[in-house]
Amino acid sequence: MDVGNLELGILFLAQTGVGIFGNFFLFCFYSFSLLTGYKVKPTDLILNQLVLANSLVLLSKGITQTIVAFRWKYFLDDAGCKLIFYFHRVGTGVSIRTVCLLNGFQAIKLNPSICRWIYFRIKSLKFLGFCCFLCWVLHLLINLFIAILVSGPLNSKNSTVENNYEYCSWIKPDSQLSVYTVLYYSPDLLSLVFMAWASGSMVLVLHRHKQRVQHIHSHTHSSGPSHEARATRTILILVISFAAFYFVYTILTIWMTLVAHPGQWNVNISVFVASCFPSFSPFVLILSDARISQLCFAYRAETI
């Protein structure tokens, strides 16, 4: 194993390990909150789905690419390749839809006039649970086409298999599949447009609110941001980071899908970018959730 592959393997291992740890911690925390009712918030259900989707992305591609970086090839058969790519696509799709749902939830909460019917529904965990369930079902169904495009590396003798990713092969699509690829990414583009609109709406509402109560804050000497402002800031950080990482990942994925022999370096970059948000987002949520810091301080006080 050369030094470059060793460093790459350590990089993927660190990224995947840290991301899985952060998401597992949040999954346990949100599950505990939902099951016990400990200071439960409606967004806990949405965020619990987000960490599940992030974990699925890391477990599918992150671990696989780490193994490849350590030069262990051909460890997956045809069925294994199809499952790895399938669950990665499902996790990525659920992640973008969950960020979209979280963004829309906060926008409607700040400005109920957007849709008053949904404003009263989003307070119900059953309604949010149905939205989360529908999100998983839709992505489990629309990603079934992966079984057509992906095959094991040992099947690359077929002339239609153009892109070899060392552990799996990706069939170069014909004109019809190329159209399907464009149609497949169209909902993602619409989701990004919706997130941009919802984020702009939240910023505008908070800006107007700040102007209206500025004189009140000056009299009460309250310089800290409100709870809603902190929650919105956290969601905006998640949205902006997700949009940036996903945009780069989508460009790389479309290019590698339509172009033969993209090169292993491009594959590594694509997987690394795809795993950035799942590894980065849980720590944004951990640092911004006051309940977690309260639990940590309470535990520290008991041990002293």
Coordinates of C-alpha atoms in Angstrom, one line a residue:
M1 CA 0.0 0.0 0.0
D2 CA 1.5 3.4 -1.0
V3 CA 1.5 6.4 1.2
G4 CA -1.2 8.2 -0.8
N5 CA -3.7 5.4 -0.4
L6 CA -2.9 5.1 3.3
E7 CA -3.6 8.8 3.9
L8 CA -6.8 8.6 1.9
G9 CA -7.9 5.6 3.8
I10 CA -7.2 7.3 7.1
L11 CA -9.1 10.4 5.9
F12 CA -12.2 8.4 4.9
L13 CA -12.0 6.4 8.2
A14 CA -11.8 9.5 10.3
Q15 CA -14.7 11.2 8.4
T16 CA -16.9 8.2 8.6
G17 CA -16.1 7.3 12.2
V18 CA -16.7 10.8 13.5
G19 CA -19.9 11.2 11.4
I20 CA -21.3 7.9 12.6
F21 CA -20.5 8.7 16.3
G22 CA -22.2 12.1 16.0
N23 CA -25.3 10.8 14.3
F24 CA -25.6 7.8 16.7
F25 CA -25.4 10.2 19.7
L26 CA -28.1 12.4 18.3
F27 CA -30.3 9.3 17.3
C28 CA -30.1 8.1 21.0
F29 CA -30.9 11.6 22.3
Y30 CA -33.8 12.3 20.0
S31 CA -35.2 8.8 20.5
F32 CA -35.0 9.3 24.3
S33 CA -36.7 12.6 24.0
L34 CA -39.5 11.3 21.8
L35 CA -40.1 8.2 24.0
T36 CA -39.9 9.8 27.4
G37 CA -41.3 13.3 26.5
Y38 CA -38.2 15.0 28.0
K39 CA -38.5 18.6 26.7
V40 CA -39.7 17.1 23.4
K41 CA -39.9 19.4 20.3
P42 CA -41.8 18.8 17.1
T43 CA -38.6 19.1 15.2
D44 CA -37.1 16.2 17.1
L45 CA -38.9 13.7 14.9
I46 CA -37.7 15.5 11.7
L47 CA -34.1 15.7 13.0
N48 CA -34.2 12.0 14.1
Q49 CA -35.0 11.1 10.5
L50 CA -32.2 13.3 9.3
V51 CA -29.6 11.6 11.4
L52 CA -30.9 8.2 10.2
A53 CA -30.6 9.3 6.6
N54 CA -27.1 10.6 7.3
S55 CA -26.1 7.4 9.0
L56 CA -27.3 5.4 6.0
V57 CA -25.2 7.6 3.6
L58 CA -22.1 7.0 5.8
L59 CA -22.7 3.3 6.3
S60 CA -23.2 2.7 2.6
K61 CA -20.6 4.7 0.8
G62 CA -18.3 6.0 3.6
I63 CA -17.3 2.5 4.9
T64 CA -17.1 1.1 1.4
Q65 CA -14.8 3.8 0.1
T66 CA -12.7 3.5 3.2
I67 CA -12.2 -0.2 2.4
V68 CA -11.3 0.6 -1.2
A69 CA -8.8 3.3 -0.1
F70 CA -7.0 0.6 1.8
R71 CA -6.7 -1.3 -1.5
W72 CA -9.2 -4.1 -0.7
K73 CA -10.9 -4.6 -4.0
Y74 CA -13.7 -6.9 -5.3
F75 CA -15.2 -7.5 -1.8
L76 CA -18.7 -7.0 -3.1
D77 CA -20.7 -9.2 -5.5
D78 CA -23.3 -7.9 -7.9
A79 CA -26.1 -7.9 -5.3
G80 CA -23.9 -6.1 -2.8
C81 CA -23.1 -3.4 -5.3
K82 CA -26.7 -2.8 -6.0
L83 CA -27.6 -2.6 -2.3
I84 CA -24.7 -0.2 -1.5
F85 CA -25.6 2.2 -4.3
Y86 CA -29.4 1.8 -3.6
F87 CA -29.1 2.6 0.1
H88 CA -26.8 5.5 -0.6
R89 CA -29.3 7.0 -3.0
V90 CA -32.1 6.5 -0.6
G91 CA -30.2 8.1 2.3
T92 CA -29.1 11.0 0.1
G93 CA -32.7 11.6 -1.1
V94 CA -34.3 11.3 2.3
S95 CA -31.7 13.7 3.7
I96 CA -32.4 16.4 1.1
R97 CA -36.2 16.0 1.6
T98 CA -35.8 16.1 5.4
V99 CA -33.7 19.3 5.3
C100 CA -36.4 20.7 3.0
L101 CA -39.1 19.6 5.5
L102 CA -37.2 21.2 8.4
N103 CA -36.7 24.4 6.5
G104 CA -40.4 24.6 5.5
F105 CA -41.5 23.8 9.1
Q106 CA -39.5 26.7 10.5
A107 CA -40.6 29.1 7.7
I108 CA -44.3 28.3 8.4
K109 CA -43.7 28.5 12.2
L110 CA -42.3 32.0 11.8
N111 CA -44.9 33.2 9.3
P112 CA -48.2 31.2 9.7
S113 CA -49.8 33.3 6.9
I114 CA -47.8 31.1 4.3
C115 CA -50.3 28.3 4.9
R116 CA -52.4 28.4 8.0
W117 CA -53.8 24.8 7.5
I118 CA -50.3 23.4 7.6
Y119 CA -49.4 25.7 10.5
F120 CA -51.9 23.9 12.7
R121 CA -50.9 20.5 11.4
I122 CA -47.1 20.8 12.0
K123 CA -47.7 20.9 15.7
S124 CA -48.9 17.3 15.6
L125 CA -46.2 14.6 15.8
K126 CA -48.6 12.3 13.9
F127 CA -48.7 14.6 10.9
L128 CA -44.9 15.0 11.0
G129 CA -44.5 11.2 11.4
F130 CA -46.7 10.7 8.3
C131 CA -44.6 13.1 6.3
C132 CA -41.4 11.3 7.4
F133 CA -42.9 7.9 6.5
L134 CA -44.1 9.1 3.1
C135 CA -40.6 10.5 2.4
W136 CA -39.0 7.1 3.1
V137 CA -41.5 5.1 1.0
L138 CA -41.2 7.4 -2.0
H139 CA -37.4 7.2 -2.0
L140 CA -37.4 3.4 -1.5
L141 CA -39.5 3.2 -4.6
I142 CA -38.0 5.8 -7.0
N143 CA -34.5 4.4 -6.5
L144 CA -35.3 0.9 -7.7
F145 CA -33.7 1.9 -11.0
I146 CA -30.3 1.5 -9.4
A147 CA -30.6 -2.3 -10.0
I148 CA -30.5 -1.6 -13.7
L149 CA -27.5 0.7 -13.7
V150 CA -25.2 -0.9 -11.1
S151 CA -23.4 -4.2 -11.3
G152 CA -20.4 -5.9 -9.7
P153 CA -16.8 -5.1 -10.9
L154 CA -16.4 -8.6 -12.2
N155 CA -19.2 -7.9 -14.7
S156 CA -17.2 -5.1 -16.3
K157 CA -16.4 -7.4 -19.3
N158 CA -19.7 -6.4 -20.7
S159 CA -19.2 -3.7 -23.4
T160 CA -22.0 -1.6 -21.9
V161 CA -20.2 -1.2 -18.6
E162 CA -18.0 1.9 -19.0
N163 CA -17.4 3.2 -15.5
N164 CA -15.5 1.0 -13.0
Y165 CA -15.3 2.2 -9.4
E166 CA -12.9 -0.6 -8.3
Y167 CA -15.6 -2.2 -6.2
C168 CA -18.6 -1.7 -8.5
S169 CA -19.4 -0.7 -12.1
W170 CA -21.8 1.8 -13.4
I171 CA -23.4 1.3 -16.8
K172 CA -23.0 4.2 -19.1
P173 CA -26.6 5.2 -19.8
D174 CA -28.1 5.4 -23.3
S175 CA -30.3 8.3 -24.4
Q176 CA -33.4 7.1 -22.6
L177 CA -31.5 6.6 -19.3
S178 CA -29.9 10.0 -19.7
V179 CA -33.3 11.5 -19.8
Y180 CA -34.3 9.5 -16.8
T181 CA -31.2 10.8 -15.0
V182 CA -32.3 14.4 -15.7
L183 CA -35.8 13.6 -14.5
Y184 CA -34.4 11.9 -11.4
Y185 CA -32.5 15.0 -10.3
S186 CA -35.3 17.4 -11.1
P187 CA -37.0 17.0 -7.7
D188 CA -33.7 17.7 -6.0
L189 CA -33.4 20.9 -8.0
L190 CA -37.0 21.9 -7.0
S191 CA -36.1 21.1 -3.4
L192 CA -33.1 23.4 -3.5
V193 CA -35.3 26.2 -5.0
F194 CA -37.8 25.6 -2.2
M195 CA -35.1 25.8 0.4
A196 CA -33.8 29.0 -1.0
W197 CA -37.3 30.5 -0.9
A198 CA -38.0 29.3 2.6
S199 CA -34.6 30.5 3.9
G200 CA -35.1 33.9 2.3
S201 CA -38.6 34.1 3.9
M202 CA -37.2 33.3 7.3
V203 CA -34.4 35.9 7.0
L204 CA -36.9 38.5 5.9
V205 CA -39.3 37.7 8.8
L206 CA -36.6 37.8 11.4
H207 CA -35.2 41.1 10.0
R208 CA -38.6 42.7 10.2
H209 CA -39.2 41.4 13.7
K210 CA -35.8 42.7 14.8
Q211 CA -36.6 46.2 13.5
R212 CA -40.0 46.2 15.3
V213 CA -38.6 45.2 18.7
Q214 CA -35.3 46.9 18.5
H215 CA -36.4 49.6 20.9
I216 CA -37.7 47.0 23.4
H217 CA -34.3 45.2 23.4
S218 CA -32.5 48.5 24.0
H219 CA -34.7 49.2 27.1
T220 CA -34.4 45.7 28.5
H221 CA -30.7 45.4 27.6
S222 CA -31.3 42.0 26.1
S223 CA -28.6 41.5 23.4
G224 CA -28.9 37.7 23.1
P225 CA -30.9 36.2 20.2
S226 CA -34.3 34.8 20.8
H227 CA -35.1 31.1 20.8
E228 CA -36.7 31.3 17.4
A229 CA -33.7 33.3 16.0
R230 CA -31.3 30.6 17.3
A231 CA -33.3 27.8 15.8
T232 CA -33.6 29.6 12.5
R233 CA -29.8 30.3 12.5
T234 CA -29.1 26.6 13.0
I235 CA -31.5 25.6 10.2
L236 CA -29.9 28.2 7.9
I237 CA -26.5 26.8 8.6
L238 CA -27.7 23.3 7.8
V239 CA -29.5 24.5 4.6
I240 CA -26.5 26.5 3.3
S241 CA -24.0 23.7 4.0
F242 CA -26.2 21.0 2.6
A243 CA -26.9 23.0 -0.6
A244 CA -23.2 23.7 -1.1
F245 CA -22.1 20.1 -0.6
Y246 CA -25.0 18.6 -2.6
F247 CA -24.5 21.0 -5.5
V248 CA -20.9 19.9 -5.9
Y249 CA -21.8 16.2 -5.4
T250 CA -24.6 16.4 -8.0
I251 CA -22.4 17.9 -10.6
L252 CA -19.7 15.3 -10.0
T253 CA -22.3 12.5 -10.0
I254 CA -23.9 13.6 -13.3
W255 CA -20.6 14.0 -14.9
M256 CA -19.3 10.6 -13.8
T257 CA -22.6 9.0 -14.9
L258 CA -22.5 10.4 -18.4
V259 CA -18.7 10.2 -19.0
A260 CA -16.8 7.0 -19.3
H261 CA -13.8 6.3 -17.2
P262 CA -14.0 9.3 -14.8
G263 CA -11.0 8.2 -12.8
Q264 CA -10.6 7.0 -9.2
W265 CA -9.6 10.4 -8.0
N266 CA -12.9 11.9 -9.1
V267 CA -14.8 9.0 -7.4
N268 CA -13.0 9.6 -4.2
I269 CA -13.7 13.4 -4.3
S270 CA -17.4 12.6 -5.0
V271 CA -17.7 10.3 -2.0
F272 CA -15.8 12.6 0.3
V273 CA -18.1 15.6 -0.7
A274 CA -21.2 13.4 -0.3
S275 CA -20.1 12.4 3.2
C276 CA -19.2 16.0 4.4
F277 CA -22.8 17.0 5.3
P278 CA -23.7 13.7 7.1
S279 CA -20.4 14.1 9.1
F280 CA -20.7 17.8 9.8
S281 CA -24.4 18.4 10.5
P282 CA -24.7 16.4 13.7
F283 CA -22.2 18.5 15.5
V284 CA -24.0 21.7 14.4
L285 CA -27.1 20.3 16.0
I286 CA -25.3 19.2 19.2
L287 CA -23.7 22.6 19.7
S288 CA -27.0 24.4 19.1
D289 CA -29.3 22.3 21.3
A290 CA -29.4 23.7 24.8
R291 CA -30.9 20.5 26.1
I292 CA -27.7 18.6 25.4
S293 CA -25.6 21.1 27.1
Q294 CA -27.9 21.1 30.1
L295 CA -27.7 17.3 30.3
C296 CA -23.9 17.5 30.1
F297 CA -23.7 20.1 32.9
A298 CA -26.1 18.1 35.1
Y299 CA -24.1 15.0 34.6
R300 CA -20.9 16.8 35.4
A301 CA -22.4 18.4 38.6
E302 CA -23.4 14.9 39.8
T303 CA -20.0 13.4 39.2
I304 CA -18.2 16.2 41.1

